[in-house]
XYZ file of C-alpha atoms in Angstrom:
342
model
C -8.617 30.380 -12.061
C -8.993 28.857 -8.641
C -6.471 26.110 -7.867
C -7.810 22.731 -7.015
C -7.285 21.936 -3.291
C -4.554 19.449 -2.546
C -5.652 16.061 -1.099
C -4.046 16.898 2.203
C -6.109 20.153 2.412
C -9.314 18.159 2.340
C -8.711 16.303 5.602
C -11.225 17.112 8.328
C -9.921 18.644 11.512
C -11.419 20.316 14.538
C -10.221 21.840 17.718
C -11.228 20.090 20.928
C -11.899 22.241 23.949
C -10.459 20.741 27.069
C -8.903 17.315 27.180
C -10.063 14.860 24.469
C -11.423 11.523 25.692
C -8.990 8.844 24.479
C -9.597 5.085 24.635
C -6.572 2.782 24.387
C -7.352 -0.844 23.530
C -4.112 -2.526 24.807
C -1.472 -1.831 27.448
C 1.341 0.384 26.194
C 4.692 1.050 27.801
C 4.464 2.892 31.180
C 6.162 5.984 29.760
C 3.563 6.258 26.999
C 0.625 5.649 29.300
C 1.861 8.186 31.808
C 2.219 10.856 29.143
C -1.215 10.099 27.690
C -2.815 10.210 31.138
C -1.147 13.592 31.658
C -2.336 15.109 28.330
C -5.693 13.447 27.714
C -8.731 12.063 29.504
C -7.482 8.536 28.871
C -9.113 5.134 29.488
C -6.706 2.190 29.403
C -7.262 -1.572 29.137
C -5.537 -2.880 32.304
C -5.994 -6.567 31.390
C -4.048 -6.227 28.102
C -6.340 -8.684 26.377
C -8.055 -8.087 23.069
C -11.361 -6.412 23.729
C -14.657 -7.943 22.722
C -16.657 -6.421 19.914
C -19.196 -5.175 22.405
C -16.436 -3.390 24.395
C -15.086 -1.787 21.240
C -18.579 -0.607 20.270
C -19.046 0.888 23.730
C -15.718 2.712 23.545
C -16.666 4.168 20.176
C -19.785 5.634 21.710
C -17.780 7.596 24.284
C -14.294 8.430 23.023
C -13.122 11.312 20.851
C -10.102 9.221 19.937
C -9.718 5.452 19.658
C -6.179 4.022 19.850
C -6.355 0.498 18.533
C -3.654 -2.072 17.589
C -3.384 -4.829 15.041
C -5.277 -7.154 17.389
C -8.471 -5.031 17.043
C -10.768 -5.382 14.026
C -12.365 -1.985 13.528
C -14.710 -2.848 10.759
C -17.362 -0.966 8.799
C -20.235 -1.710 11.201
C -18.269 -0.544 14.232
C -17.244 2.725 12.542
C -20.692 3.369 11.101
C -22.268 2.813 14.549
C -19.736 4.996 16.401
C -20.985 7.989 18.246
C -20.912 11.466 16.667
C -18.109 12.546 18.962
C -15.561 10.115 17.483
C -13.081 12.250 15.502
C -9.864 10.234 15.205
C -8.633 6.672 15.043
C -4.966 6.848 16.052
C -3.550 3.376 15.373
C -0.558 2.114 17.377
C 1.462 0.523 14.612
C 2.080 1.006 10.898
C -0.427 -1.504 9.466
C -4.015 -0.443 8.958
C -5.548 -3.504 7.298
C -7.605 -4.086 10.468
C -9.370 -0.756 10.085
C -12.132 -0.118 7.549
C -10.603 3.002 5.944
C -13.464 3.514 3.491
C -15.947 3.576 6.372
C -13.781 6.068 8.238
C -13.598 8.185 5.105
C -17.368 8.145 4.767
C -17.712 9.350 8.393
C -14.877 11.951 7.812
C -12.897 10.350 10.619
C -9.144 10.573 9.924
C -6.991 7.520 10.609
C -3.351 7.797 11.645
C -0.617 5.211 12.078
C 3.033 5.184 13.208
C 5.197 4.497 10.135
C 8.951 4.003 10.197
C 9.520 3.401 13.894
C 9.798 -0.390 13.578
C 11.823 -0.520 10.357
C 15.194 -1.521 11.883
C 13.595 -3.805 14.463
C 11.756 -5.783 11.852
C 14.704 -5.920 9.493
C 16.911 -7.226 12.335
C 14.373 -9.937 13.111
C 14.185 -10.889 9.442
C 17.937 -11.443 9.333
C 17.707 -13.418 12.589
C 15.127 -15.754 11.012
C 17.159 -16.122 7.850
C 20.183 -17.181 9.901
C 18.037 -19.446 12.067
C 16.568 -21.349 9.134
C 19.678 -21.599 6.967
C 21.866 -22.753 9.850
C 19.177 -24.935 11.498
C 19.344 -23.184 14.841
C 15.874 -24.379 15.772
C 16.793 -28.001 15.271
C 20.132 -27.648 17.094
C 18.491 -25.966 20.038
C 15.835 -28.650 20.361
C 18.439 -31.414 20.385
C 20.489 -29.640 23.025
C 17.503 -28.857 25.277
C 16.155 -32.416 25.004
C 19.434 -33.886 26.276
C 19.994 -35.848 23.039
C 23.180 -34.076 21.991
C 26.088 -36.565 21.872
C 28.792 -33.996 21.146
C 30.319 -32.481 18.009
C 30.270 -34.407 14.757
C 31.510 -33.441 11.297
C 28.367 -34.770 9.586
C 25.402 -33.680 11.672
C 23.278 -30.544 12.043
C 24.529 -29.305 8.670
C 22.919 -26.165 7.359
C 23.815 -23.792 4.487
C 26.004 -20.803 4.093
C 24.147 -17.522 3.806
C 26.718 -15.841 1.577
C 26.257 -16.103 -2.190
C 22.645 -17.125 -1.852
C 19.954 -15.204 -3.751
C 17.615 -13.276 -1.454
C 14.272 -12.438 -3.030
C 12.616 -9.454 -1.347
C 8.882 -9.049 -1.943
C 8.028 -5.412 -1.150
C 10.805 -2.840 -1.296
C 9.496 -0.254 1.121
C 11.256 0.913 4.251
C 11.668 -2.525 5.734
C 12.531 -4.220 2.507
C 15.257 -1.664 1.898
C 16.616 -2.100 5.418
C 16.768 -5.912 4.894
C 18.582 -5.386 1.576
C 21.125 -3.192 3.338
C 21.789 -5.858 5.980
C 21.799 -8.664 3.433
C 24.582 -7.048 1.452
C 26.822 -7.315 4.504
C 26.120 -11.054 4.695
C 27.119 -11.523 1.031
C 23.622 -12.209 -0.256
C 22.635 -11.304 -3.811
C 19.447 -9.270 -3.645
C 16.651 -9.358 -6.189
C 13.338 -7.664 -5.445
C 9.759 -7.335 -6.637
C 7.644 -4.388 -5.580
C 4.616 -2.450 -6.705
C 6.939 0.463 -7.547
C 10.558 0.224 -8.656
C 12.923 2.172 -6.416
C 15.292 4.751 -7.975
C 18.294 3.398 -9.819
C 20.701 5.116 -7.383
C 19.080 3.320 -4.464
C 19.297 -0.016 -6.312
C 23.051 0.577 -6.802
C 23.545 1.509 -3.160
C 21.695 -1.618 -1.978
C 23.135 -3.925 -4.601
C 19.576 -4.876 -5.544
C 18.183 -5.968 -8.889
C 14.554 -5.355 -9.827
C 12.479 -8.291 -11.102
C 9.039 -7.203 -12.287
C 7.748 -10.784 -12.583
C 7.056 -12.263 -9.134
C 6.889 -15.781 -10.574
C 10.441 -15.468 -11.900
C 11.640 -14.041 -8.565
C 10.278 -16.920 -6.517
C 11.740 -19.418 -8.966
C 15.203 -17.777 -8.816
C 15.590 -17.029 -5.081
C 17.119 -19.306 -2.464
C 15.377 -17.311 0.293
C 12.113 -15.371 -0.080
C 11.370 -12.703 2.444
C 8.034 -10.839 2.577
C 7.691 -7.163 3.349
C 4.454 -6.084 1.642
C 1.305 -4.859 3.405
C -1.759 -7.023 3.929
C -4.286 -5.952 1.292
C -6.883 -7.807 -0.857
C -4.213 -7.872 -3.607
C -1.567 -9.483 -1.426
C -3.848 -12.048 0.255
C -2.235 -15.424 -0.434
C 0.245 -13.750 -2.729
C 2.509 -16.712 -1.988
C 0.060 -19.482 -2.773
C 0.299 -23.152 -3.689
C 1.124 -22.293 -7.358
C 3.968 -19.972 -6.461
C 5.351 -22.302 -3.790
C 5.470 -24.988 -6.450
C 7.749 -22.668 -8.537
C 10.304 -22.422 -5.740
C 13.498 -24.459 -5.512
C 13.067 -27.580 -3.310
C 15.619 -26.280 -0.820
C 14.322 -22.685 -0.833
C 13.124 -20.954 2.332
C 10.295 -18.533 3.088
C 10.705 -15.805 5.712
C 7.640 -13.814 6.809
C 7.771 -10.924 9.229
C 4.990 -8.992 7.499
C 1.455 -10.452 7.800
C 0.378 -14.071 7.951
C -2.354 -13.673 5.339
C 0.240 -13.071 2.601
C 1.100 -16.776 2.644
C -1.376 -19.575 1.912
C -0.498 -21.447 5.114
C -1.932 -24.893 4.268
C 0.066 -24.866 1.016
C 3.221 -23.864 2.933
C 2.724 -26.637 5.447
C 2.124 -29.241 2.747
C 5.314 -28.204 0.911
C 7.375 -28.391 4.088
C 6.064 -31.807 5.142
C 6.530 -33.213 1.615
C 10.105 -31.910 1.393
C 9.355 -29.462 -1.402
C 10.779 -26.545 0.620
C 13.892 -26.270 2.688
C 12.369 -24.417 5.641
C 10.523 -21.366 6.887
C 11.049 -18.541 9.370
C 7.703 -17.164 10.566
C 6.965 -14.320 12.939
C 3.359 -13.990 11.727
C 0.592 -16.510 11.032
C -2.589 -16.622 9.051
C -4.895 -17.205 12.032
C -3.072 -15.556 14.927
C -2.796 -16.260 17.781
C -3.543 -19.881 16.681
C -0.495 -21.593 15.173
C -0.838 -24.891 13.333
C 0.796 -27.689 15.316
C 2.580 -28.920 12.203
C 4.473 -25.655 12.024
C 5.365 -25.981 15.708
C 6.691 -29.532 15.235
C 8.681 -29.070 12.010
C 12.412 -29.229 12.703
C 13.376 -26.581 10.166
C 10.650 -24.054 10.830
C 11.631 -21.176 13.113
C 8.552 -19.652 14.674
C 8.223 -16.509 16.829
C 5.138 -14.953 18.470
C 4.820 -11.827 16.301
C 7.684 -10.070 17.998
C 9.468 -8.413 15.078
C 8.691 -4.959 16.418
C 9.132 -5.834 20.066
C 11.853 -3.456 21.209
C 11.659 -0.860 23.925
C 12.947 1.783 21.532
C 10.413 1.002 18.818
C 7.378 0.818 21.119
C 8.331 4.102 22.843
C 8.753 5.816 19.444
C 5.381 4.443 18.295
C 3.725 5.791 21.417
C 5.245 9.218 20.827
C 3.836 9.257 17.301
C 0.383 8.309 18.587
C 0.521 11.195 21.080
C 1.703 13.643 18.436
C -1.089 12.664 16.082
C -3.741 13.140 18.790
C -2.353 16.500 19.849
C -2.227 17.789 16.244
C -5.812 16.645 15.646
C -7.074 18.074 18.973
C -5.511 21.426 18.107
C -7.400 21.513 14.814
C -4.508 20.541 12.565
C -4.069 17.597 10.168
C -2.120 14.867 12.029
C 1.369 14.291 10.615
C 0.827 10.547 10.111
C -2.645 10.586 8.631
C -3.282 7.632 6.336
C -4.377 9.117 3.005
C -5.030 5.855 1.136
C -8.678 5.612 0.224
C -9.337 9.338 0.625
C -10.855 11.178 -2.278
């Protein structure tokens, strides 16, 4: 009896003679760009601004490999209309919600990403936002910079202790686990909700308790931190109904994707005093950020910089290069995204 081929064995691959034509949509670190220029026939975007749809379409007519980022929407029409030479989409970053994976599958174009390289960076930034919101660092910094500070007082700029609070983690993948590990050192009690429960031994090591009902988790937690991918199922996962379940002094931290939170509902709850604060590194309509979030005294906002470390960006570039080289040599890339493949 002939064994059924494994899913991984069904991935298309082909060997490219000579140097593959690679198109990179945004500026990468100099080390990465230099190595890519050495190995491939590479076209870069010197302006480092998101490309127009027309420019992306033109690149897809010429390149063997497209290297996009989260700022590029590579939708079904773009992939369907790509030239026959396009053989790989090598994303710079872990998220792939901006790429039409089903359309790539239909064209037999593998998609790769760079998982794991930003785990510690994003977890560190999550803890920074937790501390910023609970201890009102944003408000204190504004008062100091404005020249309004009148000196120390025992009754002003009061925040909350982090220790002994309940941290609700939504999404217990690599980053969620790294946050749980850090949270334990700060004395937080960790409860989590995730599509899949992690092994009991890992729960014990992290001091984390599984809560299968997301509604119960958001009602229990003092701090909610989001670490799930952006999918149709997680769009507005934290909506007006779930925000209404939260404690009035609870806080929302989001270093994942802006679309996971129903932003107008979050803003209303903050303005009306039904939430204690928020720490946001991502927004629903980036790069536009609602002025009400900018103005709120207990909202810490950052410009999508959770992964912005030299080490992480270099490691991500190395993964992109490795994926292209494996594919060009006729092998399945090590970081091929298999979701959506038959």
